[in-house]
XYZ file of C-alpha atoms in Angstrom:
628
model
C 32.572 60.064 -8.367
C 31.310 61.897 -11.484
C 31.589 65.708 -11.838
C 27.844 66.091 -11.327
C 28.524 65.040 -7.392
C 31.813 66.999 -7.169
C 29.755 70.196 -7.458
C 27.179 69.096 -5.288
C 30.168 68.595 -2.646
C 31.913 71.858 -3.136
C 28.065 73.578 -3.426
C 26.336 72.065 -0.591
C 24.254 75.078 1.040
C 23.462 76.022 4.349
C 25.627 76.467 7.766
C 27.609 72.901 6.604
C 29.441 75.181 3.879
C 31.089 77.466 6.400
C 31.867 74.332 8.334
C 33.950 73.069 6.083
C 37.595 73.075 5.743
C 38.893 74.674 2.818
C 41.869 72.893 1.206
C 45.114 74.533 -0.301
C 44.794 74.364 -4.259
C 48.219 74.880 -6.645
C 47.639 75.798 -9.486
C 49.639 75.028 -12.422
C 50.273 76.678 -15.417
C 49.150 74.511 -18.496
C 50.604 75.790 -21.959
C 47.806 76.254 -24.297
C 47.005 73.506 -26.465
C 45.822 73.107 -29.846
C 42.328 71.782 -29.559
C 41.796 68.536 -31.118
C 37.858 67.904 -31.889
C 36.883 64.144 -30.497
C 33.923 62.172 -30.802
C 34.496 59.860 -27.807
C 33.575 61.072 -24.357
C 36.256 62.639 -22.271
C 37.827 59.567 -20.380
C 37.716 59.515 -16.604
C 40.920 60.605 -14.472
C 42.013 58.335 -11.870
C 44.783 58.234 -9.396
C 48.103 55.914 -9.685
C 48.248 52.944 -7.979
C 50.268 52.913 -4.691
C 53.672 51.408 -4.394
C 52.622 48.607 -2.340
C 50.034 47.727 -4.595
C 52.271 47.645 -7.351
C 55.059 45.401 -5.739
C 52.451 42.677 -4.870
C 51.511 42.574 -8.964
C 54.849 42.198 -10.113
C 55.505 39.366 -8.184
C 52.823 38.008 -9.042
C 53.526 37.998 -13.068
C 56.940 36.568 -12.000
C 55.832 33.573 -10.258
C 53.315 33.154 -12.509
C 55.949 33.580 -15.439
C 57.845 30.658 -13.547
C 55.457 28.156 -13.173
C 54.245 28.599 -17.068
C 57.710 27.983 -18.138
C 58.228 24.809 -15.920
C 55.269 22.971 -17.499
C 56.067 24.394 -20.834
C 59.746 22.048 -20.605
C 58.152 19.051 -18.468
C 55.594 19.121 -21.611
C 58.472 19.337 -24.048
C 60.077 16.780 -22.498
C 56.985 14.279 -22.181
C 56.717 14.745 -25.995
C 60.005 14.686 -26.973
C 60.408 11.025 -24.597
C 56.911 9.718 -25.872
C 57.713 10.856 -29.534
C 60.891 8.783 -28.997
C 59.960 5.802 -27.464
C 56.556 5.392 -29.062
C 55.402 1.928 -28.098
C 58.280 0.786 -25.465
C 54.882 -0.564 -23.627
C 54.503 -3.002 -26.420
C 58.105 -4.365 -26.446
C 58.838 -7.609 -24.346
C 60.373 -10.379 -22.732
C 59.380 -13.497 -20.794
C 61.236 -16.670 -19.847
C 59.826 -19.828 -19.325
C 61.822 -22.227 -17.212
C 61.156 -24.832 -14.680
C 60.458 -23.721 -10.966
C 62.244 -26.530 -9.450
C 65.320 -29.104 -11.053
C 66.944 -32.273 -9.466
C 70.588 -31.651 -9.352
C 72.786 -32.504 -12.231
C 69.678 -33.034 -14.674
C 69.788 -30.394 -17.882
C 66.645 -28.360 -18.651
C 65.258 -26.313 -21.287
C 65.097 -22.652 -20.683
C 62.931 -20.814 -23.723
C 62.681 -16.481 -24.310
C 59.696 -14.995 -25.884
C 60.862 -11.988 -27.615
C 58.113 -9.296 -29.038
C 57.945 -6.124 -30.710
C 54.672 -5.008 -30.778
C 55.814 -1.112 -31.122
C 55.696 0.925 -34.609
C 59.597 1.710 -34.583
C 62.204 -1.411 -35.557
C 64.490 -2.374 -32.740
C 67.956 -1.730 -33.954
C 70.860 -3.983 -33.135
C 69.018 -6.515 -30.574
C 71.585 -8.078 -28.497
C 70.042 -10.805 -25.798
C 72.179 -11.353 -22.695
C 72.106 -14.723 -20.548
C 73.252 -14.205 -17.253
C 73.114 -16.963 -15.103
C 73.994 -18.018 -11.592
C 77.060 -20.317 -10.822
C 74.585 -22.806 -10.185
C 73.460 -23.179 -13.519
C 75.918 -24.134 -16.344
C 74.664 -23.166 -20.102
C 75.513 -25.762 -22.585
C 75.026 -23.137 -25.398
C 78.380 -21.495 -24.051
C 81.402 -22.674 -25.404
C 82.838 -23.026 -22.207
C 80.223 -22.515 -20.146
C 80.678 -19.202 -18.556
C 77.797 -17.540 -16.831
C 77.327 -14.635 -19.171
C 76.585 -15.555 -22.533
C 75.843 -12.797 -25.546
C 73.830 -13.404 -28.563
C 73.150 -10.617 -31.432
C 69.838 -10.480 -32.447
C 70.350 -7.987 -35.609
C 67.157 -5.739 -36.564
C 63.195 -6.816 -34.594
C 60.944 -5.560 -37.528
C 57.470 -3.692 -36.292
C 55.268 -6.212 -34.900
C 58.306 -9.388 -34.659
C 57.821 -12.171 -32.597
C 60.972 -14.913 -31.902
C 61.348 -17.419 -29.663
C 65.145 -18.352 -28.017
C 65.903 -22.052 -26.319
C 68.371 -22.317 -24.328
C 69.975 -25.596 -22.575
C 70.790 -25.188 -18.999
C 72.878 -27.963 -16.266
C 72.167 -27.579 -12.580
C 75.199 -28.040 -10.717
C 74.589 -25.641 -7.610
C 73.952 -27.417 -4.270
C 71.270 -29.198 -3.323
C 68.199 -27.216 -1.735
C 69.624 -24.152 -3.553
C 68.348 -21.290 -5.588
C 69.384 -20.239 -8.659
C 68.737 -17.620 -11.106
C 68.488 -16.598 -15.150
C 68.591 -12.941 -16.019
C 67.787 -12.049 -19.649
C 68.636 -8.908 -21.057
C 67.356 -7.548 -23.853
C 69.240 -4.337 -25.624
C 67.659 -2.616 -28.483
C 68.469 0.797 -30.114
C 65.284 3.099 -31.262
C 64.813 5.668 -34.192
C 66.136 8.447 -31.981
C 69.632 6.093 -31.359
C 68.805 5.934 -27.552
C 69.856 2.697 -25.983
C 67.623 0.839 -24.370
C 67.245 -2.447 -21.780
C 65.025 -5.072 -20.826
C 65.341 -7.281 -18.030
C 63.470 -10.548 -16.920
C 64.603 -12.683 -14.175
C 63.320 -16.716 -13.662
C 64.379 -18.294 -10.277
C 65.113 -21.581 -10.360
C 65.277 -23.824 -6.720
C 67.798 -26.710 -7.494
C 66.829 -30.110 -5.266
C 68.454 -33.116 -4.432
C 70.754 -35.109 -6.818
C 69.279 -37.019 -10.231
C 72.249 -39.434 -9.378
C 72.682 -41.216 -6.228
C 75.557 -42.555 -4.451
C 75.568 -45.122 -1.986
C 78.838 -46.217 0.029
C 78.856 -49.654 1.888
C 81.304 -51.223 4.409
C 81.924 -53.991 6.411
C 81.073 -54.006 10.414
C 84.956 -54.094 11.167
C 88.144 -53.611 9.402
C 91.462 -54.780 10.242
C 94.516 -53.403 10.101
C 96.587 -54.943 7.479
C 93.766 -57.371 6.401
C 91.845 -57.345 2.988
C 87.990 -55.955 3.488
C 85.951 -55.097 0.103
C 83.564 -51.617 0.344
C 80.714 -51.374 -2.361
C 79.607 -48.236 -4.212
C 76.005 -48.188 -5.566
C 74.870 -45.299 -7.959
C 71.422 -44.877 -9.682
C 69.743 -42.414 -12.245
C 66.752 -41.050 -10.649
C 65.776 -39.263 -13.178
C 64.352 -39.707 -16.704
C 67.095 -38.014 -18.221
C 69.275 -40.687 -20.080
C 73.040 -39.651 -19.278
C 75.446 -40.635 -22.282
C 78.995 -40.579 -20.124
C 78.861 -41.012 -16.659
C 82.580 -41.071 -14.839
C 82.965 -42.392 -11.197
C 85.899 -41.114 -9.099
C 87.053 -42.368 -5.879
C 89.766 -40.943 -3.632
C 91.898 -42.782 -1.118
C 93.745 -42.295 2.185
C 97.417 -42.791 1.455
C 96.898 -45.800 4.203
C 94.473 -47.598 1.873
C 96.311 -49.963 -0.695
C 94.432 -50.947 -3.827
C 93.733 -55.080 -4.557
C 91.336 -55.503 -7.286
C 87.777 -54.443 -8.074
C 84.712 -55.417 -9.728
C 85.404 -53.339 -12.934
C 88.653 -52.727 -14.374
C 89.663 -49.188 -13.732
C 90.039 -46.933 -16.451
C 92.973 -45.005 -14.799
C 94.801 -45.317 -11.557
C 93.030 -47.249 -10.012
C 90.546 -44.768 -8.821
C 88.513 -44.013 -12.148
C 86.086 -45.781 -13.766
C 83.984 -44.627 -16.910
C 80.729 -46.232 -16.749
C 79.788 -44.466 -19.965
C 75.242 -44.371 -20.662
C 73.707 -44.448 -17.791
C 70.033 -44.623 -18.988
C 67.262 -43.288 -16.648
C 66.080 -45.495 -13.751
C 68.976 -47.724 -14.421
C 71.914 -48.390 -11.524
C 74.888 -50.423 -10.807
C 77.413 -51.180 -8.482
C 81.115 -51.065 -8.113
C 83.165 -53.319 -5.442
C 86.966 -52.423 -4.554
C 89.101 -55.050 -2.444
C 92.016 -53.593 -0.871
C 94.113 -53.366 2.523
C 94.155 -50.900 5.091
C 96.754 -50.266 7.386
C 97.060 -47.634 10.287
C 96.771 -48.242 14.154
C 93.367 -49.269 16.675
C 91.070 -46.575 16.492
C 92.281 -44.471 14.110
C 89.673 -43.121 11.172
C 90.689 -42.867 7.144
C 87.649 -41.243 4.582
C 87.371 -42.417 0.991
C 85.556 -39.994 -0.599
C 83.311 -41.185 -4.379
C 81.659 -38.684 -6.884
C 80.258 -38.903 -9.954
C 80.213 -36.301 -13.285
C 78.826 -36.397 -16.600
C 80.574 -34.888 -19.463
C 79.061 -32.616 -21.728
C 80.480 -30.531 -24.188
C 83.872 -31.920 -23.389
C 83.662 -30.562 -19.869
C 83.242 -33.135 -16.894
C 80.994 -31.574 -14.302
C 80.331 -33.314 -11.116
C 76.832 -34.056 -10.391
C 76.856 -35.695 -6.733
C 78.892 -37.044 -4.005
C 79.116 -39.438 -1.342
C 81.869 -39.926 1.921
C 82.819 -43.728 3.052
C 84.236 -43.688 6.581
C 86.307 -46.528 7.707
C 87.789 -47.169 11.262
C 90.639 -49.563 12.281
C 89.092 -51.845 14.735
C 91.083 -53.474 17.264
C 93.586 -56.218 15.481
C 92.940 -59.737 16.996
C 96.548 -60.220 16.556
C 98.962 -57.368 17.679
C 102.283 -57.348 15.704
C 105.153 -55.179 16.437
C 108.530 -55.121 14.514
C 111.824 -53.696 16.322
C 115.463 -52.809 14.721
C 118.568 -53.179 16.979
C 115.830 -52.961 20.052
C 113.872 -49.659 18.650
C 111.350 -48.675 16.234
C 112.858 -45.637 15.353
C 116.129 -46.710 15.210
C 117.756 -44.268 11.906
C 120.814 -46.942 9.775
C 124.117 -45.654 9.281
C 126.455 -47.323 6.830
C 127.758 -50.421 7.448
C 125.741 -50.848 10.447
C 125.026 -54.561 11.586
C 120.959 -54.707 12.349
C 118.997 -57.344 14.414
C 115.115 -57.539 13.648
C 112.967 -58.379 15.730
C 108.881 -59.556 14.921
C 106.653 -59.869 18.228
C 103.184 -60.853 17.782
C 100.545 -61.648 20.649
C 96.771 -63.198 20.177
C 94.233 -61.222 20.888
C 91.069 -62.885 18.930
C 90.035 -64.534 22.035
C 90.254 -68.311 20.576
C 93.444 -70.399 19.768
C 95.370 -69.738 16.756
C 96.431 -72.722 14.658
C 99.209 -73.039 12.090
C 100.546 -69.521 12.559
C 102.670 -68.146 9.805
C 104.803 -65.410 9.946
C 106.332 -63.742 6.838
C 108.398 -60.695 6.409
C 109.240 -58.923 3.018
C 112.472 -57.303 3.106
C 113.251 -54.341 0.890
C 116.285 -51.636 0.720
C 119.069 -51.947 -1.874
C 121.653 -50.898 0.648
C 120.840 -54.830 2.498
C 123.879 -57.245 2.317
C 121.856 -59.712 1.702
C 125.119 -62.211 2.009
C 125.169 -61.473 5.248
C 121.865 -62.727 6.246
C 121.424 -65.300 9.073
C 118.186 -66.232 10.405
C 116.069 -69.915 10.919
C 113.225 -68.761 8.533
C 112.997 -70.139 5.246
C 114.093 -67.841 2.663
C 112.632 -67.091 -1.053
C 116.052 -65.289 -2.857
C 114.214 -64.376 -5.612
C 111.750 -61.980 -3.843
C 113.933 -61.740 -0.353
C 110.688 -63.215 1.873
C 111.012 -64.668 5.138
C 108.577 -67.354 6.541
C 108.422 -68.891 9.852
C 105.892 -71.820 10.383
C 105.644 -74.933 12.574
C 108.365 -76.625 10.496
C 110.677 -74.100 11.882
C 109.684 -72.683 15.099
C 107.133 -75.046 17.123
C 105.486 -72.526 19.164
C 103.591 -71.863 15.798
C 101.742 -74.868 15.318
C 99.129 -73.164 17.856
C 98.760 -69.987 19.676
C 96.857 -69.735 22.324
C 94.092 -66.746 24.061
C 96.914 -63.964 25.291
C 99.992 -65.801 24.385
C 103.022 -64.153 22.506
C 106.239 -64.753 20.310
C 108.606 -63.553 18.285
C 110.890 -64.454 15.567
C 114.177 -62.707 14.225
C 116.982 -62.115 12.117
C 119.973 -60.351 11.612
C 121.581 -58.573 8.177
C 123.852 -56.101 7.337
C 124.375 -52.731 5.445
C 126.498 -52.434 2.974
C 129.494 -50.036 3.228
C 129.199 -48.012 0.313
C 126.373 -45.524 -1.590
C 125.316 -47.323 -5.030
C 125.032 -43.470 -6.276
C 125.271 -43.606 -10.235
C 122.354 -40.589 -11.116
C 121.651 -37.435 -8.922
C 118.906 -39.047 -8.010
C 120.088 -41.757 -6.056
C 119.301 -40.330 -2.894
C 117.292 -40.828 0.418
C 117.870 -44.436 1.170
C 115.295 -46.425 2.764
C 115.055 -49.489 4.607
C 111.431 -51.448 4.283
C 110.566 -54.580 6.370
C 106.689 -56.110 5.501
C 105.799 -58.250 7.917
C 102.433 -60.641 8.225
C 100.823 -62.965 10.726
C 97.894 -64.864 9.858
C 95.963 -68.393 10.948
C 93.289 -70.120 9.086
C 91.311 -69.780 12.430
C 88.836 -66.978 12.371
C 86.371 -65.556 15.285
C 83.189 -65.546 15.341
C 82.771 -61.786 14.923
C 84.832 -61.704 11.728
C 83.868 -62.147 8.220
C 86.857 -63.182 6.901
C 88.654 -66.114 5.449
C 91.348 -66.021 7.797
C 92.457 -64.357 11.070
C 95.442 -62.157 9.435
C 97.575 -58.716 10.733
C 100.258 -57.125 9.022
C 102.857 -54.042 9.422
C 105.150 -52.299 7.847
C 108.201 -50.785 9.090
C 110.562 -47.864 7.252
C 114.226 -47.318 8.272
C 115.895 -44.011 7.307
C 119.696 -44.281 6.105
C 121.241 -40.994 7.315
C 123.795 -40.023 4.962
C 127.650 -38.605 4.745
C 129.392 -36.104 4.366
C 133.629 -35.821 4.500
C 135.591 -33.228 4.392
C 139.364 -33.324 3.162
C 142.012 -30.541 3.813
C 145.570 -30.528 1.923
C 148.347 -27.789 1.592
C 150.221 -26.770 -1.310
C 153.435 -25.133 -1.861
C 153.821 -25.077 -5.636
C 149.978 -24.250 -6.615
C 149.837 -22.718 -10.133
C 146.352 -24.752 -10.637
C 144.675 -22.403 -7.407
C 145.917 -19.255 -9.232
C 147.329 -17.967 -6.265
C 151.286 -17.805 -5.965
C 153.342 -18.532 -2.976
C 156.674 -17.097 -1.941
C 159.183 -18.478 0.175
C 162.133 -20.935 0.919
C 161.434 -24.480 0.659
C 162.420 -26.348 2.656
C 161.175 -23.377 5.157
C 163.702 -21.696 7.241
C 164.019 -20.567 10.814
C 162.947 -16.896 11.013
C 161.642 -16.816 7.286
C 158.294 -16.316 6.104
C 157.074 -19.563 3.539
C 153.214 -19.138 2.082
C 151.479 -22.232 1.545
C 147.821 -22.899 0.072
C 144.946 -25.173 2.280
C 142.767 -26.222 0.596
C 139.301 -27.654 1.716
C 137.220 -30.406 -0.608
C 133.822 -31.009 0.393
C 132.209 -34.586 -0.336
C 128.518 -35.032 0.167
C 126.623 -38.806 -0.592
C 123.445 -39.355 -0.005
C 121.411 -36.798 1.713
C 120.773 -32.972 1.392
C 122.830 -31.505 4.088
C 121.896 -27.816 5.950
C 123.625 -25.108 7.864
C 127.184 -26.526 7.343
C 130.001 -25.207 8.916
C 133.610 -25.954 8.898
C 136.880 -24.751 10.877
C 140.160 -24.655 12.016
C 142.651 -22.605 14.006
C 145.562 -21.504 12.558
C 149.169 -22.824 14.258
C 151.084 -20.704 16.431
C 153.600 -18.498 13.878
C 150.901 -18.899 10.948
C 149.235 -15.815 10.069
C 146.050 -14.796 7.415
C 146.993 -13.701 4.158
C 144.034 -12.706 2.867
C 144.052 -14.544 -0.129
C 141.084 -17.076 -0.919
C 138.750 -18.532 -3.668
C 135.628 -20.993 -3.454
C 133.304 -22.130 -6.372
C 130.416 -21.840 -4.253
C 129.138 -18.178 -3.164
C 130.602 -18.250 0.529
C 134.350 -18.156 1.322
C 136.209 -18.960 4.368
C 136.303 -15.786 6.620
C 139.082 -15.935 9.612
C 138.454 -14.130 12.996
C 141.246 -12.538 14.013
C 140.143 -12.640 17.628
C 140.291 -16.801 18.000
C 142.771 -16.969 15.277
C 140.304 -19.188 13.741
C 139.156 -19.988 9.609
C 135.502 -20.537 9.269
C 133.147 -21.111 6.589
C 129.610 -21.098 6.319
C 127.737 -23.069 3.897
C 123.421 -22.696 3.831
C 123.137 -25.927 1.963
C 124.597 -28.461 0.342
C 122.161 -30.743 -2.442
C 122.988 -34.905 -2.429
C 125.650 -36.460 -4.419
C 127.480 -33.038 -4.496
C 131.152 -34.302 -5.647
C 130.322 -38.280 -6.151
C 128.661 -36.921 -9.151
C 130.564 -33.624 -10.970
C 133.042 -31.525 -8.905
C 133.143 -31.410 -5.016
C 132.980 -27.603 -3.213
C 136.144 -26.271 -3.024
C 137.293 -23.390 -0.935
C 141.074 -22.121 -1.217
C 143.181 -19.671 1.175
C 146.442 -18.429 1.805
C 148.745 -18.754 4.638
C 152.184 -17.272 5.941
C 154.072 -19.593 8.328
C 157.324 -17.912 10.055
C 159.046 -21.767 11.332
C 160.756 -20.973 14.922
C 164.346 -22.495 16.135
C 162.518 -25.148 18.464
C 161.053 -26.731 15.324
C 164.390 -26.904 13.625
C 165.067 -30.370 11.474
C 160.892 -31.410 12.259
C 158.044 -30.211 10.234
C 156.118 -26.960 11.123
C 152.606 -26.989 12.634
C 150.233 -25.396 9.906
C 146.066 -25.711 10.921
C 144.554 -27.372 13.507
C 141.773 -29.839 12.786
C 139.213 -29.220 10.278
C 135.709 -29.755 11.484
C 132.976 -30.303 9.783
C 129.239 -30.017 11.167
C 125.705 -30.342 9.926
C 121.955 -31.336 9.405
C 120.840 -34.251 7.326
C 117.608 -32.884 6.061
C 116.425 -36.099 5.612
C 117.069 -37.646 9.023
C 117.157 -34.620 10.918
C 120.523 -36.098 12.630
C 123.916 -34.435 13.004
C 126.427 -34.771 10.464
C 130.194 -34.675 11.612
C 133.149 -35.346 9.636
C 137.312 -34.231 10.420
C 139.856 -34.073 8.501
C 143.525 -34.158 10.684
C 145.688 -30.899 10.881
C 148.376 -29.947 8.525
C 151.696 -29.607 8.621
C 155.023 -28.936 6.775
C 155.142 -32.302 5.612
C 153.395 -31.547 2.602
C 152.108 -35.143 1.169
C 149.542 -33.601 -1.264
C 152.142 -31.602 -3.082
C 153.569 -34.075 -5.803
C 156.596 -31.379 -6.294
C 157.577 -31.852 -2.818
C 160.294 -34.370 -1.655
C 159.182 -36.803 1.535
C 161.781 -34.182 3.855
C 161.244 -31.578 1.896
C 159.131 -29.642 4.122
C 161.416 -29.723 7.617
C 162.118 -26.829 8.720
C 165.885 -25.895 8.069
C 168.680 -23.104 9.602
């Protein structure tokens, strides 16, 4: 509103003016002012802004203040991570790789690197990681990650990486190669490529085929055939077949001589498309029915390493023997030998092939150097020289022919011998082995043999021994320990003596030995003892009785170096009633155990002591009766 209109207000005439309200004016009083001459027009006066309207500004030119600087970093930022990795776009890897791979065959794996940026790429590094599928060659022992330093990529570089790869994963598989490529720009920021080829591994290059005959007999040679092929075009320079056997399956001969035990042979080139075939001849024993696996793989060696590039199962089943053998000792097939033991053997057969047998023999190997072979008595013919037993026609008649169903046996009888040959730590675990074989040149018509044949073995354990010896000492300066008293004892008078107990084991490891013996009536516990094993004899006051506890004791302990010794003390106080005789000292010793090798009970006593002190050179024959 300009002045002009202000007076018109305030000078509006007519009744409006006394109409009007009139408003309260303060005045003010203004100190005089030096005029100041102007040329511009006098400016306009206007009122202050509320205080509403001002708080909605301010905020305003804050938010405002906030959102300017937030794009003014972002856009720092942007530059700052553009101005640093100017060109990262341009910088690349790729892999080329097949998309499929029979098993076991290698393949070549190639890495386009590029650098089509304007900075170098400082200290490159490319990293192979592969799955455990995939072996790399290029890896000295090839492990899955494998590092190679690339240096400096110049501006515009290109280089090309090839790589040898083996598939090894399982068949119908997928594998995987991740390259990694590290670089370091201008700014020293690290930085990281990654490119991943998948890789689906199929069925083996190399094929194994197992073959078998229709039946197998227990105890009777059958031959099993192992075919292998290169399927692909890859020429293989060292190929190695394995096989594996049940401990049941007995090795003959085969078609190639084995490189090593029997079980390995190296077939070395196989050239692609080529194959071959292996035949093994051997034995298998084990009972009607019952199933053995042989197991065959192959592996190609590269870089010193054998890796195994397929595999194949053979199972073979016992089918039912046309001739069922059983072999008996003393009247039972799990009859456990003891020393000196006279045994009876006994060889039952019975034809079950369904057709006559002719000119039966029957043959059985003997083997055990604890057999007294002097003592042998039977009506087979015997070969000395490898201790072989044969019954034909010429010596029992019922051999010439066998009929459908019909049975026999033969037998013969030998004994042990009496003592352990022990001479080494070693010599320990005796066994007993009888072979034994029936076979006929008559064959059924469902067998592809040569002849109608059954054998069976038989193992007798030998349980071992164990003694135990007790003596008492008077005058016992070798024990350490010193005894006091009259000698020859006296009525009323205390005499110490020294047991001693001497521990003898032969031929088996023996367990959770124990040995004991009371104490007489008048002999009391000194206290005194020694062993020169860890456990001493403990006595129990309660049953008057001297026991010791042993965990184990090995074979040959004290045929070969010192027997286990345990010493103690005594006190014996003789009474009138055993005046002029000699004076009760310990009760049996027993001895008790477990052969860990037939799982029998060992036993073994030695007879209670007495006055009469035989072991004790210093002592006279009388010298231990008791006196007044």
């Amino acid at each position: 509103m300009t002045l002009e209109d202000i007076e018109k207000e305030l000078y509006r005439s007519g009744d409006e003016l006394k109409k009007r309200r009139r408003k309260k004016t303060v005045v003010k009083k203004i100190e005089p002012q030096e005029e100041v001459a102007r040329d511009w027009p006098e400016a306009e006066i206007v009122a202050p802004p509320s205080v509403e309207l001002t708080t909605q500004w301010a905020r305003r030119i804050v938010i405002g203040g906030v959102i300017f600087g937030v794009l003014l970093v972002g856009g720092a930022i942007l530059y700052i991570s553009y101005s640093g990795n100017s060109g990262a776009s341009d910088i690349n890897i790729q892999v080329f790789s097949p998309n499929q791979i029979a098993k076991g065959t290698p393949l070549d794996v190639s890495f386009d690197i590029s650098n089509g940026s304007q900075t170098i790429l400082k200290d490159a590094i490319l990293t192979l990681n592969s799955s455990n599928g995939l072996v790399n060659l290029n890896a000295t022992n090839g492990e899955g990650i494998y590092t190679e330093n690339l240096g400096d990529l110049g501006i515009g570089s290109f280089s090309k990486k090839n790589y040898k790869f083996l598939a090894i994963g399982d068949a119908n598989s997928s594998q995987n190669i991740t390259a990694t490529l590290g670089y370091v720009l201008e700014s020293g920021s690290r930085y990281e490529l990654k490119q991943t080829a998948d890789i689906l591994v199929k069925n083996p290059a190399i094929t194994l085929t197992l073959q078998k005959p229709d039946q197998i007999l227990s105890g009777s040679s059958f031959q099993f055939e192992v075919d292998y092929e290169n399927n692909s075009n890859f020429d293989y320079p060292d190929v190695i077949l394995d096989l594996t056997y049940p401990d049941a399956f007995k090795f003959s001969s085969a078609s190639l001589t084995p490189t090593s035990l029997n079980n390995q042979w190296n077939l070395g080139e196989l050239a692609a498309g080529s194959k071959g075939s292996l035949k093994i001849t051997g034995v298998l024993n084990g009972a009607s029915g019952q199933s053995f696996g042989i197991g065959a793989s192959v592996s190609a060696r590269f870089n010193n390493r054998n890796y195994e590039l397929a595999t194949a199962p053979l199972n073979l089943t016992i089918a039912a023997s046309p001739i069922s053998l059983q072999i008996a000792v003393n009247g039972r097939t799990d009859y456990t030998a003891r020393l000196g033991d006279k045994l009876t053997y006994t060889i039952q057969y019975q034809n079950l092939s369904g057709i006559a047998l002719a000119n039966v023999t029957v043959t059985a190997d003997l083997l055990g150097e604890m057999l007294d072979y002097s003592t042998l008595s039977t009506n087979a013919s015997v070969n000395p020289a490898t201790n072989r037993l044969t019954w034909n026609a010429s010596n029992v008649s019922g051999l010439r022919l066998v009929d459908p169903g019909s049975s026999g046996s033969v037998s013969f009888n030998i004994n042990l011998k009496s003592q352990f040959p022990i001479a080494r730590l070693g010599d320990k675990n005796f066994l007993l082995r009888v072979n034994a074989t029936v076979n006929s040149p008559s064959v059924p018509y469902y067998l592809s043999a040569s002849k109608t044949e059954a054998t069976l073995n038989l193992d007798t354990k030998l349980a071992g021994l164990t003694s135990i010896t007790s003596q008492v000492l008077y005058r016992d300066a070798d024990s350490g320990i010193l005894n006091s008293g009259n000698l020859p004892p006296q009525v009323g008078k205390a005499t110490q003596y020294t047991v001693h107990w001497i521990i003898t084991n032969y031929s088996t490891d023996i367990s959770d030995v124990v040995v004991a013996a009371p104490l007489a009536s008048g002999v009391s516990w000194t206290g005194q003892i020694k062993s020169n094993i860890d456990s001493v004899p403990l006595y129990d006051s309660q049953t008057n009785i001297v026991t010791w506890t042993i965990p184990r004791i090995v074979a040959t302990k004290g045929v070969i170096g010192d027997p286990i010794e345990a010493i103690f003390q005594i006190s014996a106080t003789p009474n009138a009633a055993q005046l002029n005789q000699f004076e009760p000292l310990l009760g049996e010793t027993n001895l008790s155990a477990t052969d860990d090798f037939t799982d029998l009970a060992i036993t073994s006593v030695a007879p209670a002591l007495s006055t009469n002190l035989i072991y004790d050179p210093t002592v006279g024959q009388n010298g231990g009766r008791v006196t007044q």
